[in-house]
Structure formats: structure tokens, C-alpha cells
Amino acid sequence: MVNIIDLVPIIIGMPAGLKQSSAVVPVGFSVTETAANTFTQAQVDLNLSPLDREVFVCLAINMDSDFPDAIAKTDTAVRGAFSTTSQTAIPTLQNSNCLSRLTAEIRALDFTDGGVGFQSQALETPPSTLEYIGIIATNDFFVSVQGTNNNLVKGVSGKLYGYRAVASADIYAALVQSEVLSA
């Protein structure tokens, strides 16, 4: 006996009101603390054309951080984030402008050998049924890093994958206003 199952394919398309204007491109980024354990942020320019209502559709973000210092009986950490607007501290994922975040920690409560390491971060690549993870409507994005209890400066680097798109006038205005007002 043969059963035939009729599946409806899921077609991932362009977000409404946008027209793709480039192939998928990777954009590299990095930031290093200005001093150990100091919040530091880098601004990365996407060279978008606001006159052409150009936006950047983010498909995936891959972030890596330096390892925290292994210090006996001291918890250490390195945190990083990718956001569409400037921040004053490492944002959490509940912040609508934060598209990715990572944490690398060493817990060393009573250990004399430096402790045990832990790492957590947002998905490096979103599920295949997700059309996009965010849209950057202004000309740049921000990457931040901050260490905790480290002796040396720490950094974060990575790649943003996405494509340029042209938005209709009303969609472009709404995206820019939403991004700027939620900063």
C-alpha cells in the first residue's frame, strides 16, 4: 500500500513593500573594549541610500567573542550584542533593536584552577521558515562588547548576512520612524 501525502510547499518570499536590489552579502564587523571591563560600541556603516529608500534585510548574524580570563575564585564574562540603534549598555533580546546577543562566562566560585566555562548566544542562523530576522532602515548598525572581572581587554567580531532592498515610500517612512523612535 502506498500513501501519497499532498504537502503545500512553504515559499519564503520578500517582505511586503520591499524589492530586493542585491544578492546576499556578508558584512564583517568587530569591536574591542577601550579598557578592560568597559562598555564599548562600534558603529558600522552600511552605505545605504536614503534617497533611494534603501534598507538592509538581515537574514543571519554570526558573532564570536574573546574568551573571558580564567582567574581563580573570580567569575568572569564577555558579553556582546548587535543592534540597529546606539546603546548605552549591552541590550537584552527583549529590546526590539537587539538582533543578536552572546555571553561567554567562566564560573569560578570556589575553584582554584580558573573554573568552568559557559557560553550562550542567539541563533547564529535562524530557522529556515523565517523570512528575515530584522530590517535596518537607517544607514548603520551597532556592535557592542563588555567584559566583567577580566584583566585584559576583550572583543567581539562577526558577520551579518543579508541583502539590500528598496522600500515603497510609506514602508520606508514607517521603518525609519519605528527604528529611530524605539532607540
Short mmCIF file of N, CA and C in Angstrom, two decimals:
data_model
loop_
_atom_site.label_atom_id
_atom_site.label_comp_id
_atom_site.label_asym_id
_atom_site.label_seq_id
_atom_site.Cartn_x
_atom_site.Cartn_y
_atom_site.Cartn_z
N MET A 1 0.84 -1.17 0.00
CA MET A 1 0.00 0.00 0.00
C MET A 1 0.89 1.24 0.00
N VAL A 2 0.58 2.19 -0.84
CA VAL A 2 1.33 3.43 -0.94
C VAL A 2 0.42 4.57 -0.56
N ASN A 3 0.88 5.40 0.39
CA ASN A 3 0.15 6.60 0.78
C ASN A 3 0.82 7.80 0.14
N ILE A 4 0.04 8.64 -0.47
CA ILE A 4 0.57 9.86 -1.05
C ILE A 4 0.07 11.01 -0.20
N ILE A 5 1.02 11.77 0.29
CA ILE A 5 0.67 12.92 1.13
C ILE A 5 0.90 14.18 0.29
N ASP A 6 -0.12 14.98 0.18
CA ASP A 6 -0.02 16.22 -0.58
C ASP A 6 0.40 17.32 0.37
N LEU A 7 1.65 17.76 0.23
CA LEU A 7 2.17 18.83 1.09
C LEU A 7 2.13 20.15 0.34
N VAL A 8 1.71 21.17 1.04
CA VAL A 8 1.73 22.51 0.47
C VAL A 8 3.11 23.10 0.76
N PRO A 9 3.87 23.45 -0.27
CA PRO A 9 5.21 23.98 -0.01
C PRO A 9 5.14 25.35 0.66
N ILE A 10 6.09 25.60 1.52
CA ILE A 10 6.21 26.91 2.15
C ILE A 10 7.17 27.72 1.30
N ILE A 11 6.68 28.80 0.74
CA ILE A 11 7.51 29.64 -0.10
C ILE A 11 7.88 30.88 0.69
N ILE A 12 9.18 31.04 0.88
CA ILE A 12 9.67 32.19 1.62
C ILE A 12 9.87 33.30 0.61
N GLY A 13 9.20 34.40 0.84
CA GLY A 13 9.28 35.48 -0.13
C GLY A 13 9.80 36.77 0.48
N MET A 14 9.75 37.79 -0.31
CA MET A 14 10.19 39.11 0.08
C MET A 14 9.19 39.71 1.06
N PRO A 15 9.67 40.40 2.09
CA PRO A 15 8.75 41.12 2.97
C PRO A 15 7.91 42.11 2.15
N ALA A 16 6.66 42.26 2.50
CA ALA A 16 5.75 43.14 1.76
C ALA A 16 6.30 44.56 1.69
N GLY A 17 6.16 45.17 0.52
CA GLY A 17 6.59 46.56 0.34
C GLY A 17 8.06 46.73 0.04
N LEU A 18 8.81 45.63 -0.13
CA LEU A 18 10.23 45.71 -0.42
C LEU A 18 10.55 45.00 -1.74
N LYS A 19 11.57 45.51 -2.44
CA LYS A 19 12.05 44.88 -3.66
C LYS A 19 13.55 44.67 -3.52
N GLN A 20 13.97 43.42 -3.55
CA GLN A 20 15.38 43.08 -3.38
C GLN A 20 16.21 43.74 -4.48
N SER A 21 17.33 44.40 -4.08
CA SER A 21 18.16 45.10 -5.06
C SER A 21 19.61 44.61 -5.08
N SER A 22 19.92 43.56 -4.32
CA SER A 22 21.27 42.99 -4.35
C SER A 22 21.19 41.51 -4.02
N ALA A 23 22.29 40.82 -4.27
CA ALA A 23 22.40 39.44 -3.83
C ALA A 23 22.68 39.44 -2.33
N VAL A 24 22.67 38.27 -1.72
CA VAL A 24 23.01 38.18 -0.30
C VAL A 24 24.48 38.53 -0.14
N VAL A 25 24.77 39.43 0.79
CA VAL A 25 26.14 39.87 1.02
C VAL A 25 26.50 39.71 2.50
N PRO A 26 27.76 39.34 2.78
CA PRO A 26 28.21 39.31 4.16
C PRO A 26 28.87 40.65 4.52
N VAL A 27 28.61 41.13 5.71
CA VAL A 27 29.22 42.37 6.20
C VAL A 27 29.94 42.03 7.50
N GLY A 28 31.26 42.16 7.50
CA GLY A 28 32.04 41.86 8.69
C GLY A 28 32.05 43.03 9.66
N PHE A 29 32.24 42.71 10.94
CA PHE A 29 32.30 43.75 11.98
C PHE A 29 33.15 43.26 13.14
N SER A 30 33.66 44.20 13.93
CA SER A 30 34.37 43.87 15.16
C SER A 30 34.42 45.09 16.07
N VAL A 31 34.58 44.84 17.35
CA VAL A 31 34.73 45.89 18.34
C VAL A 31 35.58 45.34 19.48
N THR A 32 36.47 46.18 20.01
CA THR A 32 37.31 45.81 21.15
C THR A 32 37.13 46.86 22.24
N GLU A 33 37.07 46.42 23.48
CA GLU A 33 36.92 47.34 24.60
C GLU A 33 38.03 48.40 24.58
N THR A 34 37.69 49.61 24.98
CA THR A 34 38.70 50.67 25.08
C THR A 34 39.57 50.47 26.31
N ALA A 35 39.05 49.81 27.32
CA ALA A 35 39.77 49.42 28.53
C ALA A 35 39.07 48.18 29.07
N ALA A 36 39.78 47.37 29.83
CA ALA A 36 39.19 46.14 30.36
C ALA A 36 37.90 46.44 31.13
N ASN A 37 36.86 45.62 30.87
CA ASN A 37 35.58 45.69 31.57
C ASN A 37 34.82 46.99 31.33
N THR A 38 35.01 47.59 30.16
CA THR A 38 34.36 48.85 29.82
C THR A 38 33.43 48.65 28.63
N PHE A 39 32.18 49.10 28.77
CA PHE A 39 31.24 49.03 27.65
C PHE A 39 31.81 49.83 26.48
N THR A 40 31.90 49.19 25.33
CA THR A 40 32.42 49.84 24.13
C THR A 40 31.52 49.45 22.96
N GLN A 41 31.27 50.43 22.11
CA GLN A 41 30.36 50.21 20.98
C GLN A 41 31.01 50.70 19.69
N ALA A 42 30.82 49.96 18.61
CA ALA A 42 31.30 50.38 17.29
C ALA A 42 30.09 50.58 16.38
N GLN A 43 30.17 51.60 15.57
CA GLN A 43 29.14 51.91 14.58
C GLN A 43 29.63 51.43 13.22
N VAL A 44 28.84 50.64 12.51
CA VAL A 44 29.23 50.11 11.22
C VAL A 44 28.30 50.67 10.15
N ASP A 45 28.88 51.33 9.17
CA ASP A 45 28.12 51.98 8.11
C ASP A 45 27.79 50.98 7.00
N LEU A 46 26.53 50.92 6.61
CA LEU A 46 26.10 50.03 5.52
C LEU A 46 26.07 50.72 4.16
N ASN A 47 26.34 52.03 4.14
CA ASN A 47 26.31 52.81 2.89
C ASN A 47 24.99 52.67 2.15
N LEU A 48 23.89 52.73 2.88
CA LEU A 48 22.57 52.68 2.26
C LEU A 48 22.23 54.04 1.68
N SER A 49 21.39 54.07 0.69
CA SER A 49 20.98 55.32 0.05
C SER A 49 19.58 55.71 0.52
N PRO A 50 19.48 56.68 1.44
CA PRO A 50 18.15 57.09 1.90
C PRO A 50 17.32 57.75 0.78
N LEU A 51 17.98 58.38 -0.19
CA LEU A 51 17.24 58.98 -1.30
C LEU A 51 16.55 57.93 -2.16
N ASP A 52 17.13 56.74 -2.20
CA ASP A 52 16.53 55.64 -2.95
C ASP A 52 15.67 54.73 -2.06
N ARG A 53 15.47 55.15 -0.80
CA ARG A 53 14.68 54.38 0.18
C ARG A 53 15.24 52.97 0.36
N GLU A 54 16.56 52.89 0.45
CA GLU A 54 17.23 51.59 0.55
C GLU A 54 17.30 51.14 2.02
N VAL A 55 17.01 49.86 2.25
CA VAL A 55 17.10 49.24 3.57
C VAL A 55 17.95 47.98 3.46
N PHE A 56 18.34 47.43 4.60
CA PHE A 56 19.11 46.19 4.61
C PHE A 56 18.29 45.13 5.34
N VAL A 57 17.99 44.03 4.66
CA VAL A 57 17.21 42.94 5.24
C VAL A 57 18.19 41.92 5.82
N CYS A 58 18.17 41.75 7.14
CA CYS A 58 19.10 40.86 7.84
C CYS A 58 18.56 39.43 7.83
N LEU A 59 19.37 38.52 7.32
CA LEU A 59 18.99 37.11 7.27
C LEU A 59 19.59 36.31 8.42
N ALA A 60 20.84 36.62 8.78
CA ALA A 60 21.53 35.88 9.84
C ALA A 60 22.68 36.71 10.38
N ILE A 61 23.05 36.45 11.63
CA ILE A 61 24.17 37.13 12.26
C ILE A 61 24.99 36.07 12.99
N ASN A 62 26.28 36.07 12.73
CA ASN A 62 27.19 35.16 13.42
C ASN A 62 28.15 36.01 14.25
N MET A 63 28.15 35.81 15.56
CA MET A 63 29.02 36.58 16.45
C MET A 63 29.91 35.65 17.26
N ASP A 64 31.16 36.04 17.42
CA ASP A 64 32.12 35.33 18.25
C ASP A 64 32.77 36.32 19.20
N SER A 65 33.11 35.86 20.40
CA SER A 65 33.78 36.74 21.35
C SER A 65 35.10 36.14 21.80
N ASP A 66 35.95 37.00 22.35
CA ASP A 66 37.16 36.52 23.00
C ASP A 66 36.74 35.73 24.24
N PHE A 67 37.63 34.85 24.71
CA PHE A 67 37.35 34.10 25.94
C PHE A 67 37.53 35.01 27.15
N PRO A 68 36.71 34.83 28.17
CA PRO A 68 36.95 35.57 29.41
C PRO A 68 38.26 35.07 30.05
N ASP A 69 38.86 35.90 30.89
CA ASP A 69 40.07 35.48 31.60
C ASP A 69 39.71 34.44 32.66
N ALA A 70 40.54 33.43 32.79
CA ALA A 70 40.36 32.39 33.82
C ALA A 70 41.13 32.85 35.06
N ILE A 71 40.40 33.35 36.05
CA ILE A 71 41.00 33.87 37.27
C ILE A 71 40.46 33.05 38.45
N ALA A 72 41.34 32.49 39.24
CA ALA A 72 40.92 31.65 40.36
C ALA A 72 39.95 32.38 41.28
N LYS A 73 38.87 31.72 41.62
CA LYS A 73 37.84 32.20 42.55
C LYS A 73 37.19 33.51 42.12
N THR A 74 37.19 33.78 40.79
CA THR A 74 36.57 35.00 40.26
C THR A 74 35.74 34.66 39.04
N ASP A 75 34.45 35.02 39.06
CA ASP A 75 33.60 34.85 37.89
C ASP A 75 33.96 35.92 36.87
N THR A 76 34.15 35.52 35.61
CA THR A 76 34.46 36.47 34.55
C THR A 76 33.50 36.25 33.38
N ALA A 77 33.37 37.27 32.54
CA ALA A 77 32.44 37.16 31.41
C ALA A 77 32.82 38.12 30.31
N VAL A 78 32.33 37.81 29.10
CA VAL A 78 32.38 38.72 27.95
C VAL A 78 30.99 38.68 27.34
N ARG A 79 30.38 39.85 27.18
CA ARG A 79 29.06 39.95 26.58
C ARG A 79 29.16 40.83 25.33
N GLY A 80 28.38 40.48 24.33
CA GLY A 80 28.35 41.27 23.10
C GLY A 80 26.94 41.34 22.56
N ALA A 81 26.68 42.33 21.73
CA ALA A 81 25.35 42.48 21.15
C ALA A 81 25.43 43.18 19.80
N PHE A 82 24.46 42.90 18.97
CA PHE A 82 24.28 43.51 17.65
C PHE A 82 22.94 44.21 17.69
N SER A 83 22.91 45.51 17.45
CA SER A 83 21.64 46.24 17.50
C SER A 83 21.54 47.25 16.35
N THR A 84 20.33 47.63 16.04
CA THR A 84 20.10 48.56 14.94
C THR A 84 20.21 50.02 15.38
N THR A 85 20.26 50.25 16.69
CA THR A 85 20.39 51.62 17.22
C THR A 85 21.49 51.64 18.28
N SER A 86 21.99 52.83 18.56
CA SER A 86 23.04 53.01 19.56
C SER A 86 22.52 52.64 20.95
N GLN A 87 23.38 52.02 21.76
CA GLN A 87 23.00 51.58 23.10
C GLN A 87 23.97 52.19 24.12
N THR A 88 23.57 52.19 25.39
CA THR A 88 24.45 52.68 26.46
C THR A 88 24.93 51.55 27.35
N ALA A 89 24.39 50.36 27.14
CA ALA A 89 24.78 49.14 27.86
C ALA A 89 24.44 47.96 26.95
N ILE A 90 24.94 46.77 27.28
CA ILE A 90 24.64 45.59 26.47
C ILE A 90 23.13 45.33 26.57
N PRO A 91 22.42 45.38 25.43
CA PRO A 91 20.97 45.16 25.48
C PRO A 91 20.63 43.67 25.59
N THR A 92 19.42 43.40 26.01
CA THR A 92 18.92 42.02 26.03
C THR A 92 18.10 41.80 24.76
N LEU A 93 17.77 40.56 24.49
CA LEU A 93 16.99 40.26 23.28
C LEU A 93 15.57 40.79 23.33
N GLN A 94 15.09 41.15 24.52
CA GLN A 94 13.75 41.72 24.60
C GLN A 94 13.71 43.14 24.03
N ASN A 95 14.88 43.76 23.86
CA ASN A 95 14.98 45.06 23.22
C ASN A 95 14.71 44.86 21.73
N SER A 96 13.72 45.55 21.17
CA SER A 96 13.33 45.33 19.78
C SER A 96 14.44 45.67 18.79
N ASN A 97 15.41 46.46 19.18
CA ASN A 97 16.51 46.81 18.29
C ASN A 97 17.69 45.87 18.40
N CYS A 98 17.66 44.94 19.34
CA CYS A 98 18.75 43.97 19.52
C CYS A 98 18.43 42.72 18.69
N LEU A 99 19.25 42.48 17.66
CA LEU A 99 19.01 41.34 16.78
C LEU A 99 19.80 40.10 17.19
N SER A 100 20.89 40.28 17.94
CA SER A 100 21.68 39.14 18.40
C SER A 100 22.47 39.54 19.64
N ARG A 101 22.72 38.55 20.49
CA ARG A 101 23.45 38.79 21.73
C ARG A 101 24.20 37.52 22.09
N LEU A 102 25.36 37.67 22.72
CA LEU A 102 26.09 36.50 23.18
C LEU A 102 26.70 36.77 24.55
N THR A 103 26.92 35.68 25.29
CA THR A 103 27.57 35.74 26.59
C THR A 103 28.52 34.56 26.72
N ALA A 104 29.76 34.83 27.09
CA ALA A 104 30.72 33.77 27.42
C ALA A 104 31.14 34.03 28.87
N GLU A 105 31.00 33.01 29.72
CA GLU A 105 31.26 33.18 31.15
C GLU A 105 32.15 32.08 31.68
N ILE A 106 32.88 32.41 32.72
CA ILE A 106 33.60 31.41 33.50
C ILE A 106 33.13 31.56 34.94
N ARG A 107 32.56 30.48 35.47
CA ARG A 107 32.10 30.46 36.86
C ARG A 107 33.19 29.79 37.69
N ALA A 108 33.71 30.51 38.68
CA ALA A 108 34.85 30.03 39.45
C ALA A 108 34.65 30.27 40.94
N LEU A 109 33.47 30.00 41.45
CA LEU A 109 33.15 30.33 42.84
C LEU A 109 34.22 29.88 43.84
N ASP A 110 34.51 28.59 43.90
CA ASP A 110 35.49 28.10 44.86
C ASP A 110 36.62 27.34 44.19
N PHE A 111 36.74 27.48 42.88
CA PHE A 111 37.76 26.73 42.16
C PHE A 111 39.07 27.50 42.14
N THR A 112 40.16 26.82 42.40
CA THR A 112 41.47 27.47 42.35
C THR A 112 42.10 27.33 40.97
N ASP A 113 41.45 26.56 40.07
CA ASP A 113 42.04 26.32 38.75
C ASP A 113 41.42 27.18 37.65
N GLY A 114 40.59 28.15 37.98
CA GLY A 114 40.01 29.03 36.96
C GLY A 114 38.55 28.78 36.68
N GLY A 115 37.97 27.65 37.11
CA GLY A 115 36.54 27.45 36.99
C GLY A 115 36.09 26.72 35.75
N VAL A 116 34.78 26.84 35.47
CA VAL A 116 34.12 26.13 34.38
C VAL A 116 33.51 27.18 33.44
N GLY A 117 33.71 26.98 32.13
CA GLY A 117 33.22 27.95 31.16
C GLY A 117 31.83 27.63 30.65
N PHE A 118 31.06 28.68 30.34
CA PHE A 118 29.72 28.56 29.77
C PHE A 118 29.59 29.58 28.66
N GLN A 119 28.77 29.26 27.64
CA GLN A 119 28.53 30.22 26.58
C GLN A 119 27.08 30.12 26.13
N SER A 120 26.48 31.27 25.88
CA SER A 120 25.12 31.30 25.33
C SER A 120 25.04 32.43 24.32
N GLN A 121 24.24 32.23 23.29
CA GLN A 121 24.05 33.27 22.29
C GLN A 121 22.78 32.98 21.50
N ALA A 122 22.32 34.02 20.81
CA ALA A 122 21.16 33.86 19.95
C ALA A 122 21.53 32.94 18.80
N LEU A 123 20.52 32.41 18.12
CA LEU A 123 20.78 31.53 16.99
C LEU A 123 21.71 32.19 15.98
N GLU A 124 22.73 31.46 15.54
CA GLU A 124 23.62 32.01 14.52
C GLU A 124 22.90 32.06 13.17
N THR A 125 22.08 31.10 12.90
CA THR A 125 21.31 31.08 11.67
C THR A 125 19.86 30.80 12.05
N PRO A 126 18.94 31.65 11.62
CA PRO A 126 17.54 31.46 12.00
C PRO A 126 16.94 30.22 11.34
N PRO A 127 15.82 29.74 11.88
CA PRO A 127 15.14 28.60 11.24
C PRO A 127 14.80 28.92 9.79
N SER A 128 14.81 27.90 8.95
CA SER A 128 14.62 28.12 7.51
C SER A 128 13.23 28.65 7.16
N THR A 129 12.29 28.61 8.07
CA THR A 129 10.96 29.13 7.78
C THR A 129 10.84 30.61 8.11
N LEU A 130 11.89 31.20 8.63
CA LEU A 130 11.87 32.61 8.98
C LEU A 130 12.36 33.42 7.77
N GLU A 131 11.56 34.38 7.30
CA GLU A 131 11.93 35.16 6.12
C GLU A 131 13.15 36.02 6.37
N TYR A 132 13.21 36.65 7.53
CA TYR A 132 14.32 37.53 7.88
C TYR A 132 14.29 37.73 9.40
N ILE A 133 15.40 38.21 9.97
CA ILE A 133 15.42 38.42 11.42
C ILE A 133 15.32 39.89 11.79
N GLY A 134 15.46 40.76 10.83
CA GLY A 134 15.34 42.19 11.10
C GLY A 134 15.58 43.00 9.84
N ILE A 135 15.17 44.27 9.89
CA ILE A 135 15.40 45.19 8.78
C ILE A 135 16.07 46.43 9.35
N ILE A 136 17.20 46.79 8.76
CA ILE A 136 17.90 48.01 9.18
C ILE A 136 17.51 49.10 8.19
N ALA A 137 16.80 50.11 8.69
CA ALA A 137 16.28 51.16 7.81
C ALA A 137 17.18 52.40 7.81
N THR A 138 17.96 52.59 8.85
CA THR A 138 18.89 53.71 8.86
C THR A 138 20.22 53.22 8.29
N ASN A 139 21.19 54.09 8.19
CA ASN A 139 22.40 53.78 7.43
C ASN A 139 23.42 52.90 8.16
N ASP A 140 23.21 52.58 9.42
CA ASP A 140 24.24 51.85 10.15
C ASP A 140 23.66 50.93 11.21
N PHE A 141 24.54 50.08 11.77
CA PHE A 141 24.18 49.23 12.90
C PHE A 141 25.29 49.34 13.94
N PHE A 142 25.05 48.79 15.12
CA PHE A 142 25.97 48.95 16.25
C PHE A 142 26.31 47.59 16.86
N VAL A 143 27.59 47.41 17.16
CA VAL A 143 28.06 46.20 17.81
C VAL A 143 28.72 46.63 19.11
N SER A 144 28.37 45.96 20.20
CA SER A 144 28.92 46.35 21.50
C SER A 144 29.52 45.16 22.22
N VAL A 145 30.42 45.47 23.16
CA VAL A 145 31.10 44.46 23.96
C VAL A 145 31.34 45.02 25.36
N GLN A 146 31.30 44.13 26.34
CA GLN A 146 31.68 44.50 27.70
C GLN A 146 32.10 43.26 28.46
N GLY A 147 33.27 43.34 29.07
CA GLY A 147 33.75 42.25 29.91
C GLY A 147 33.41 42.50 31.36
N THR A 148 33.53 41.44 32.16
CA THR A 148 33.31 41.53 33.61
C THR A 148 34.46 40.82 34.31
N ASN A 149 35.16 41.54 35.17
CA ASN A 149 36.26 41.00 36.01
C ASN A 149 37.43 40.44 35.20
N ASN A 150 37.65 40.91 33.99
CA ASN A 150 38.78 40.45 33.19
C ASN A 150 40.00 41.35 33.42
N ASN A 151 41.19 40.79 33.27
CA ASN A 151 42.41 41.58 33.39
C ASN A 151 42.78 42.25 32.06
N LEU A 152 42.36 41.64 30.95
CA LEU A 152 42.71 42.12 29.62
C LEU A 152 41.48 42.61 28.88
N VAL A 153 41.67 43.47 27.87
CA VAL A 153 40.54 43.93 27.06
C VAL A 153 40.00 42.77 26.23
N LYS A 154 38.71 42.80 25.94
CA LYS A 154 38.04 41.74 25.19
C LYS A 154 37.34 42.34 23.97
N GLY A 155 37.04 41.48 23.01
CA GLY A 155 36.40 41.94 21.79
C GLY A 155 35.36 40.98 21.27
N VAL A 156 34.59 41.46 20.32
CA VAL A 156 33.56 40.67 19.64
C VAL A 156 33.73 40.93 18.14
N SER A 157 33.58 39.90 17.34
CA SER A 157 33.62 40.06 15.89
C SER A 157 32.55 39.17 15.27
N GLY A 158 32.28 39.39 14.00
CA GLY A 158 31.28 38.54 13.36
C GLY A 158 30.94 38.98 11.97
N LYS A 159 29.86 38.38 11.45
CA LYS A 159 29.36 38.69 10.11
C LYS A 159 27.84 38.81 10.15
N LEU A 160 27.37 39.78 9.42
CA LEU A 160 25.95 39.98 9.16
C LEU A 160 25.71 39.52 7.73
N TYR A 161 24.68 38.70 7.53
CA TYR A 161 24.31 38.24 6.20
C TYR A 161 22.94 38.82 5.85
N GLY A 162 22.84 39.40 4.68
CA GLY A 162 21.56 39.97 4.27
C GLY A 162 21.65 40.55 2.87
N TYR A 163 20.64 41.31 2.49
CA TYR A 163 20.61 41.91 1.17
C TYR A 163 19.99 43.29 1.24
N ARG A 164 20.35 44.10 0.26
CA ARG A 164 19.78 45.43 0.13
C ARG A 164 18.42 45.30 -0.55
N ALA A 165 17.51 46.19 -0.15
CA ALA A 165 16.19 46.21 -0.76
C ALA A 165 15.70 47.65 -0.83
N VAL A 166 14.83 47.92 -1.77
CA VAL A 166 14.22 49.23 -1.91
C VAL A 166 12.79 49.12 -1.38
N ALA A 167 12.45 50.05 -0.49
CA ALA A 167 11.12 50.05 0.12
C ALA A 167 10.22 51.07 -0.56
N SER A 168 8.93 50.78 -0.55
CA SER A 168 7.98 51.79 -1.02
C SER A 168 8.05 52.97 -0.05
N ALA A 169 7.59 54.13 -0.47
CA ALA A 169 7.72 55.34 0.34
C ALA A 169 7.08 55.20 1.71
N ASP A 170 5.87 54.65 1.78
CA ASP A 170 5.19 54.52 3.07
C ASP A 170 5.86 53.49 3.97
N ILE A 171 6.31 52.39 3.41
CA ILE A 171 7.01 51.37 4.21
C ILE A 171 8.34 51.92 4.71
N TYR A 172 9.07 52.62 3.85
CA TYR A 172 10.36 53.20 4.25
C TYR A 172 10.17 54.18 5.41
N ALA A 173 9.19 55.05 5.30
CA ALA A 173 8.92 56.03 6.36
C ALA A 173 8.57 55.34 7.67
N ALA A 174 7.75 54.30 7.59
CA ALA A 174 7.37 53.56 8.80
C ALA A 174 8.56 52.85 9.42
N LEU A 175 9.42 52.22 8.60
CA LEU A 175 10.59 51.52 9.13
C LEU A 175 11.57 52.48 9.79
N VAL A 176 11.86 53.60 9.15
CA VAL A 176 12.78 54.58 9.74
C VAL A 176 12.21 55.14 11.03
N GLN A 177 10.95 55.52 11.02
CA GLN A 177 10.34 56.08 12.22
C GLN A 177 10.34 55.07 13.35
N SER A 178 10.00 53.84 13.07
CA SER A 178 9.98 52.79 14.10
C SER A 178 11.37 52.59 14.69
N GLU A 179 12.39 52.54 13.84
CA GLU A 179 13.76 52.31 14.32
C GLU A 179 14.25 53.49 15.16
N VAL A 180 14.02 54.70 14.69
CA VAL A 180 14.51 55.89 15.38
C VAL A 180 13.76 56.13 16.69
N LEU A 181 12.46 55.97 16.68
CA LEU A 181 11.67 56.23 17.89
C LEU A 181 11.86 55.17 18.97
N SER A 182 12.28 53.97 18.58
CA SER A 182 12.46 52.91 19.58
C SER A 182 13.88 52.90 20.14
N ALA A 183 14.71 53.85 19.71
CA ALA A 183 16.10 53.91 20.18
C ALA A 183 16.17 54.29 21.65
#
